[in-house]
Every structure is written in C-alpha cells, then in structure tokens.
Coordinates of C-alpha atoms in Angstrom, one line a residue:
M10 CA -3.3 -51.5 -41.0
Y11 CA -3.2 -48.0 -38.3
K12 CA -0.8 -45.4 -39.2
V13 CA 1.0 -44.8 -35.7
G14 CA 2.8 -41.8 -37.2
L15 CA 6.6 -40.9 -36.4
G16 CA 7.2 -42.0 -32.9
K17 CA 6.4 -45.5 -33.9
N18 CA 10.1 -46.6 -34.0
L19 CA 10.8 -45.1 -30.7
P20 CA 10.8 -46.9 -27.5
L21 CA 9.2 -46.9 -25.4
T22 CA 9.7 -44.7 -22.0
K23 CA 8.2 -43.7 -18.3
T24 CA 6.9 -40.9 -18.0
P25 CA 7.8 -39.9 -14.7
N26 CA 4.6 -39.2 -11.8
P27 CA 4.9 -35.5 -11.6
V28 CA 5.8 -33.8 -8.3
K29 CA 3.3 -33.5 -6.2
K30 CA 3.0 -29.9 -3.3
K31 CA 2.8 -31.4 -0.3
A32 CA 1.5 -29.0 3.1
L33 CA 3.0 -29.5 6.4
V34 CA 0.2 -31.5 8.7
G35 CA 0.9 -33.4 12.1
Y36 CA 1.7 -37.1 12.5
D37 CA 1.7 -37.3 16.3
E38 CA -1.1 -39.9 17.5
Q39 CA -3.2 -36.6 18.3
S40 CA -3.4 -35.1 15.2
H41 CA -3.6 -38.9 13.3
F42 CA -6.7 -40.0 15.4
L43 CA -8.7 -36.4 14.5
S44 CA -7.2 -36.9 10.7
R45 CA -10.5 -39.4 11.1
A46 CA -12.3 -36.3 11.1
I47 CA -14.3 -37.5 13.9
W48 CA -15.4 -34.9 16.4
N49 CA -14.9 -36.1 20.1
E50 CA -15.2 -34.2 23.4
D51 CA -12.3 -35.7 25.2
H52 CA -9.7 -33.6 22.9
F53 CA -11.4 -30.6 22.9
D54 CA -12.4 -28.6 26.1
L55 CA -15.0 -26.4 25.0
S56 CA -16.0 -24.4 28.9
A57 CA -17.7 -21.6 28.4
M58 CA -16.4 -17.7 27.6
E59 CA -17.1 -14.6 27.2
I60 CA -16.4 -13.3 23.5
P61 CA -14.9 -9.2 23.6
K62 CA -17.3 -7.7 21.7
E63 CA -15.1 -4.9 21.7
I64 CA -11.2 -4.8 20.1
D65 CA -10.1 -2.8 23.1
Q66 CA -11.4 -5.1 25.3
Y67 CA -8.4 -7.2 23.6
H68 CA -5.0 -7.3 25.2
Y69 CA -1.6 -8.4 24.1
D70 CA 1.6 -9.2 26.7
P71 CA 3.8 -11.4 26.4
E72 CA 5.3 -11.4 29.0
N73 CA 2.7 -11.8 31.3
S74 CA 1.1 -14.2 29.0
I75 CA -1.6 -12.3 28.1
D76 CA -3.4 -12.9 24.3
T77 CA -7.0 -12.4 24.3
T78 CA -7.2 -12.5 20.3
W79 CA -5.4 -16.0 20.5
Q80 CA -6.8 -17.0 23.1
V81 CA -11.0 -15.9 21.8
M82 CA -9.1 -17.6 18.4
R83 CA -8.9 -21.1 19.3
Y84 CA -11.9 -21.4 21.3
E85 CA -13.9 -20.1 18.3
A86 CA -11.5 -22.7 16.2
K87 CA -13.0 -25.6 18.4
Q88 CA -17.0 -24.2 18.5
E89 CA -16.2 -24.7 14.1
A90 CA -15.4 -28.3 14.8
Q91 CA -17.6 -29.3 16.8
R92 CA -20.4 -28.2 14.4
E93 CA -18.7 -29.0 11.4
P94 CA -16.8 -32.1 12.0
L95 CA -15.1 -32.5 8.4
L96 CA -12.8 -29.8 9.8
V97 CA -11.9 -30.9 12.0
S98 CA -9.1 -32.5 11.3
F99 CA -8.1 -28.5 9.3
L100 CA -8.9 -26.9 12.1
Y101 CA -6.4 -28.9 14.9
S102 CA -3.3 -28.6 12.0
S103 CA -4.0 -25.4 11.4
I104 CA -4.9 -23.4 14.7
I105 CA -6.0 -25.4 18.2
N106 CA -3.0 -27.3 18.2
H107 CA -0.4 -24.3 17.3
P108 CA 0.6 -22.5 20.8
S109 CA 1.1 -19.1 19.7
L110 CA -0.7 -17.1 16.6
E111 CA 2.9 -17.0 15.7
S112 CA 2.7 -20.5 14.8
A113 CA -0.7 -20.8 13.5
L114 CA 0.4 -18.3 11.1
A115 CA 3.9 -19.3 10.3
F116 CA 1.8 -22.9 9.2
H117 CA -1.1 -21.0 7.1
L118 CA 1.1 -19.1 4.9
A119 CA 3.4 -21.8 4.8
N120 CA 1.2 -24.3 3.1
L121 CA -0.5 -21.6 1.0
L122 CA 2.9 -20.2 -0.3
S123 CA 5.1 -23.0 -1.0
S124 CA 6.6 -23.9 -4.4
P125 CA 8.4 -25.3 -6.6
A126 CA 11.0 -23.2 -5.5
M127 CA 10.9 -23.0 -1.3
I128 CA 9.1 -26.0 0.0
S129 CA 6.7 -24.8 2.9
T130 CA 9.3 -26.1 5.9
Q131 CA 11.1 -23.4 4.5
V132 CA 8.7 -20.9 4.0
M133 CA 7.6 -21.6 7.9
S134 CA 10.9 -21.3 9.1
L135 CA 10.9 -17.4 7.5
C136 CA 7.8 -17.1 8.7
L137 CA 8.6 -17.4 12.3
E138 CA 12.1 -15.4 12.3
A139 CA 10.1 -12.8 11.1
L140 CA 7.5 -12.6 13.6
Y141 CA 9.5 -13.6 16.7
S142 CA 12.3 -10.4 15.2
S143 CA 10.0 -8.1 15.3
Q144 CA 7.5 -6.5 17.9
D145 CA 6.1 -4.5 15.1
F146 CA 4.9 -7.7 13.3
R147 CA 3.8 -9.4 16.6
I148 CA 1.5 -6.4 17.1
S149 CA 0.5 -5.9 14.0
L150 CA -0.8 -8.6 13.0
R151 CA -3.2 -9.5 16.0
K152 CA -4.4 -5.4 15.4
D153 CA -5.1 -6.8 11.4
I154 CA -7.3 -9.7 12.3
L155 CA -9.5 -7.3 15.0
A156 CA -10.0 -4.8 12.1
V157 CA -11.2 -7.2 9.7
R158 CA -13.2 -9.3 12.1
D159 CA -14.1 -5.5 13.4
R160 CA -15.5 -3.7 9.2
D161 CA -16.4 -6.4 7.7
P162 CA -20.1 -7.9 8.4
A163 CA -19.2 -10.4 6.1
C164 CA -16.9 -11.7 8.7
T165 CA -18.5 -13.9 11.8
C166 CA -15.1 -16.1 13.8
L167 CA -11.5 -14.8 14.2
P168 CA -11.2 -18.2 12.2
D169 CA -13.1 -17.1 9.3
V170 CA -10.5 -13.6 8.4
F171 CA -7.5 -16.0 9.7
L172 CA -8.3 -19.3 7.1
Y173 CA -9.4 -18.0 4.2
F174 CA -9.6 -13.8 4.2
K175 CA -6.7 -13.7 1.6
G176 CA -7.0 -10.2 1.8
F177 CA -5.4 -11.1 5.2
H178 CA -3.2 -13.1 4.4
A179 CA -1.7 -11.1 1.3
L180 CA -1.1 -8.0 4.8
Q181 CA 1.1 -10.9 6.6
T182 CA 3.5 -12.4 3.5
Y183 CA 4.0 -8.4 3.0
R184 CA 4.8 -8.6 6.7
V185 CA 7.0 -11.3 6.0
A186 CA 8.9 -9.6 2.9
H187 CA 8.8 -6.0 4.1
Y188 CA 11.0 -7.5 7.5
L189 CA 13.3 -9.7 4.7
W190 CA 13.7 -6.5 2.4
K191 CA 14.6 -4.9 6.3
S192 CA 17.3 -6.9 7.6
G193 CA 18.9 -6.9 3.7
R194 CA 17.5 -9.7 1.7
Q195 CA 16.0 -7.8 -0.9
M196 CA 16.0 -11.2 -3.1
L197 CA 13.9 -13.6 -1.1
A198 CA 11.7 -10.1 0.1
L199 CA 10.9 -10.1 -3.8
H200 CA 10.0 -14.1 -3.8
F201 CA 7.1 -13.2 -1.0
Q202 CA 6.6 -11.0 -2.6
S203 CA 5.8 -12.7 -5.9
Q204 CA 4.2 -15.2 -4.5
M205 CA 1.6 -12.6 -2.8
S206 CA 0.5 -12.0 -6.6
Q207 CA 0.2 -15.3 -7.9
V208 CA -1.6 -16.4 -5.1
F209 CA -3.2 -14.0 -4.0
Q210 CA -4.0 -11.1 -6.9
V211 CA -2.6 -8.6 -4.1
D212 CA 0.8 -7.0 -5.1
I213 CA 2.8 -4.8 -2.6
H214 CA 6.7 -3.9 -3.4
P215 CA 8.4 -5.3 0.2
N216 CA 9.6 -1.4 1.4
A217 CA 6.4 0.3 0.9
T218 CA 5.3 1.3 4.6
L219 CA 2.3 -0.4 5.5
G220 CA 0.6 0.9 9.8
N221 CA -0.9 -1.6 11.7
G222 CA -5.0 -2.5 11.4
I223 CA -5.3 -2.6 8.3
M224 CA -7.8 -4.4 5.6
L225 CA -7.2 -5.0 2.8
D226 CA -11.3 -5.9 1.7
H227 CA -11.3 -9.0 -1.2
G228 CA -7.5 -8.2 -1.6
T229 CA -8.6 -9.1 -5.5
G230 CA -6.0 -6.4 -7.7
I231 CA -4.9 -4.5 -5.2
V232 CA -1.2 -2.9 -6.1
I233 CA 1.1 -0.8 -3.4
G234 CA 4.2 0.7 -4.7
E235 CA 8.0 0.4 -2.8
T236 CA 7.6 4.4 -1.6
A237 CA 3.5 3.8 -0.8
V238 CA 3.0 4.9 2.9
V239 CA 0.0 3.6 4.1
G240 CA -1.3 4.9 7.9
H241 CA -2.4 3.2 10.4
N242 CA -6.6 2.0 10.6
C243 CA -7.2 1.9 7.0
S244 CA -9.6 0.0 5.1
I245 CA -8.4 -0.6 1.9
L246 CA -11.1 -2.5 -1.2
H247 CA -10.4 -4.3 -4.3
H248 CA -8.6 -2.3 -7.5
V249 CA -7.2 0.0 -5.6
T250 CA -4.3 1.2 -7.2
L251 CA -1.7 3.5 -5.1
G252 CA -0.1 4.3 -8.3
G253 CA 3.9 6.0 -9.1
S254 CA 5.3 8.9 -11.1
G255 CA 6.6 6.8 -13.3
K256 CA 10.6 8.0 -12.5
A257 CA 13.3 6.6 -11.0
G258 CA 14.9 6.2 -8.0
V259 CA 13.1 8.9 -6.1
D260 CA 9.6 8.8 -3.1
R261 CA 7.3 8.7 -6.2
H262 CA 4.2 7.0 -4.3
P263 CA 1.5 7.8 -2.2
K264 CA 1.4 8.7 1.5
I265 CA -1.9 7.9 2.6
G266 CA -3.2 8.8 5.9
D267 CA -4.4 7.6 9.3
G268 CA -8.1 6.2 9.1
V269 CA -8.7 6.5 5.2
L270 CA -10.8 4.6 3.5
L271 CA -10.4 3.8 -0.2
G272 CA -13.0 2.9 -2.1
A273 CA -12.8 -0.1 -4.9
G274 CA -11.0 0.3 -8.3
A275 CA -10.1 4.0 -7.0
S276 CA -5.9 5.0 -8.1
V277 CA -4.1 7.4 -6.5
L278 CA -0.9 8.6 -8.3
G279 CA 2.2 10.2 -8.4
N280 CA 4.3 11.5 -4.5
V281 CA 0.1 13.0 -3.2
R282 CA -0.6 13.5 0.4
V283 CA -3.9 12.2 1.9
G284 CA -5.2 13.5 5.4
D285 CA -5.7 11.7 8.1
G286 CA -10.0 10.1 7.9
C287 CA -10.1 10.7 4.0
Q288 CA -12.6 9.2 2.0
I289 CA -12.1 7.9 -1.3
G290 CA -15.2 7.2 -3.5
A291 CA -15.0 4.4 -6.0
G292 CA -13.5 4.2 -9.4
T293 CA -11.9 8.2 -8.2
L294 CA -9.1 9.1 -9.8
L295 CA -6.3 11.3 -7.2
L296 CA -3.4 13.1 -9.2
Q297 CA -3.2 16.0 -6.6
D298 CA -3.1 16.1 -2.3
L299 CA -6.2 15.7 -0.4
P300 CA -7.0 18.0 3.1
P301 CA -8.3 15.7 6.2
H302 CA -11.3 14.7 6.6
C303 CA -12.4 15.6 3.4
V304 CA -14.6 12.7 1.2
A305 CA -13.7 12.4 -2.5
V306 CA -15.1 11.0 -6.5
G307 CA -14.9 11.6 -9.7
V308 CA -11.8 11.3 -12.3
P309 CA -10.3 13.7 -12.0
A310 CA -11.3 14.1 -7.5
K311 CA -13.5 16.2 -7.2
I312 CA -13.9 17.4 -3.0
I313 CA -17.9 16.7 -2.4
G314 CA -17.1 17.6 1.5
S315 CA -15.4 16.9 4.7
F316 CA -16.9 15.3 8.0
I317 CA -18.1 17.3 11.1
D318 CA -16.9 15.1 13.5
V319 CA -13.8 15.2 12.3
R320 CA -12.3 12.3 15.4
M321 CA -14.9 10.0 12.7
Q322 CA -12.7 7.5 10.4
P323 CA -13.8 6.1 7.9
S324 CA -12.1 3.1 7.5
Q325 CA -14.1 1.9 10.0
S326 CA -17.4 2.7 9.4
M327 CA -17.4 1.6 6.2
N328 CA -20.3 3.8 4.8
Q329 CA -19.9 3.7 1.2
T330 CA -22.7 5.6 0.2
I331 CA -22.1 8.6 2.9
V332 CA -21.8 11.0 0.3
E333 CA -25.6 11.0 0.1
S334 CA -26.0 11.8 3.5
T335 CA -25.9 15.4 5.6
E336 CA -25.4 13.8 8.7
E337 CA -21.9 12.9 9.2
M338 CA -21.3 15.1 6.3
I339 CA -20.6 19.0 5.7
P340 CA -21.1 18.7 1.3
F341 CA -20.6 20.8 -0.3
D342 CA -22.5 22.4 -3.1
T343 CA -22.4 22.9 -7.0
E344 CA -20.1 26.2 -6.6
T345 CA -18.6 25.2 -4.2
S346 CA -17.2 21.7 -5.5
F347 CA -14.0 22.3 -6.3
N348 CA -11.1 19.6 -8.6
I349 CA -8.5 18.9 -6.9

C-alpha cells in the first residue's frame, strides 16, 4: 500500500499553462520566407558601400532624407545575415525590415522590455512617441551608437551595438523614461526605470540629465541618481555610482562635465562638480569638486596630474593607464599631489 498524502481525496485539477512572453514578429510573406533562416540574395541588395571611418562623416538631416548611421547599419546587417544564415530572420525583423532607426529601436526595446504588466506593442508605442516627439532624442540616439562604435575595440559593426550592448539599451530606455517624466507621466517613467534595472542591471533615474555621445561600457551596476547631470561625450564603465548626499528635496547628486572618463567602480557622491576632460580612475571615491582636465585616483580621491592638451577628452581615448605616462599628462610628484 502506498501513502499518497493529504491530497489523496482532493479532486484532480488541471494546472493552467503559464503565460508565455510573446515577441513582436513580422507576418508578411517575406518575413515568413526569411523565418526559415535561409540566405537568398534576391531579398538583399548588397551593392558595395564605402563605410565612413570618422564620426564627423556621419550625417543626419531628416528633411533631406540623409541618415548615414541608419544607412550603414542596414548595410552591415545585410552583410552579417549573409555570413550567418541562422540570424537572417532576427536581423531582418530587427533592422533590415524597418524604414528608420527610430522604428527599429522601438521594436527592439519592446522585445527586451515587455512584461506581464506591459506587452510589447504598448512598449513599442511609447518608444515611438518619445522618439518622434523629441528631436534631441533622435540626435542623441545616433551619437550614442556611434560613440560605442568609435571607442569600444570589441565592437566590430553598428548592429553589434544596436542588438547586443546592454549599456546602449539601458541608455535609450532612460531617454524614453526621461521624456515621459518631463511630460508629467512620472509613474510610467518609473516603470521604465524599473524594467531597465531588472533587464539590464543599470539604474538611471528618469529625472537625471544626460548629454549625448555617451557610452555605458558593459553597463552592469551603473547607478545615476535623480539630480545628477552627465555632460556630452562621456564614457562610464561598469559599477560606477553617481550617488546623492542623502538629503531629500535638494540638488544632491554629482555634475559631470563633457568628455569625462569614469573608471570601473568609481563613486562620485554628493553635489560635487567634475570639470570637463577629467579622468577618474577605477575604484576612486570622489567627495569634492575636481578641476577640469585633471586625473584623480584613490580613496579618497587624489589629483595625480593634469592633461597637457586641454582639448583632449579621455572619454574618447579610453586610455585607463594614463597615470603611467608623461606624454599626455603633467604628473605631480609626491610633494605636490594633494587630496581633494
């Protein structure tokens, strides 16, 4: 005889099937054909294209239908589809099939951020609203993706950034949330912030102010508080914290200038100002203002030198061993180095 427990006399019930998360897909005839992951040259025009090497060669002029970033991305996506047939359907539905970069981004974020609380079509609609309502958003989108392509040696093409770099995804999610926050839809903005944190492990408050041309490298563990300001062309590595002073209702977060490089694990706390063109080393704790074009490391932070060329932006060179070189920086000796 077998003992079946307390439930032996209960009626049998059928366990309902769990709700499955559905992704946005294309249902037209061409999408159905490509879903079989078969490369067919008839569907892709691969006329030779010269890809610009410098950022200033990429132009965006929607009134004259000029969008170099989108043109290059679609071309490179077609090249990647030819190299890897298993990704034909994914590349087609995510990039190639879309009429614009805005449409492609809204589609891709919708698949990444959808949840039982908000389905993918709703997320996509909000992303499109934010993109088409804000010229600044559209410009920042292109500068952000080009910043990663230009600064990250692990990036081989624009589709790499667009499809797989979660720091880029988190930054664009913040831009949607920021638009919603400024439009008076704070609760909806906080939903996007929550999804960003859960999906990408990046936490940026919707009311923070971020410039364009920003790279969130790796992304994991980055925290940017409500009243923080980040300038243009900055590079922020993983586990960077731009934290507050703990006081409620005041301007309590850091103000980061243009062209600043924040190394992995750096913490900048309170309403302090970091000047343009500064470099803050990995693991540094900064609690006071930092003059422009300086290099600071340590706990607490100590200025160890300043850049010779004030036009230099360490965020673009990404040289994190600059402290060992005197070619680009005027080092301070032991007597002149000072805590800040």
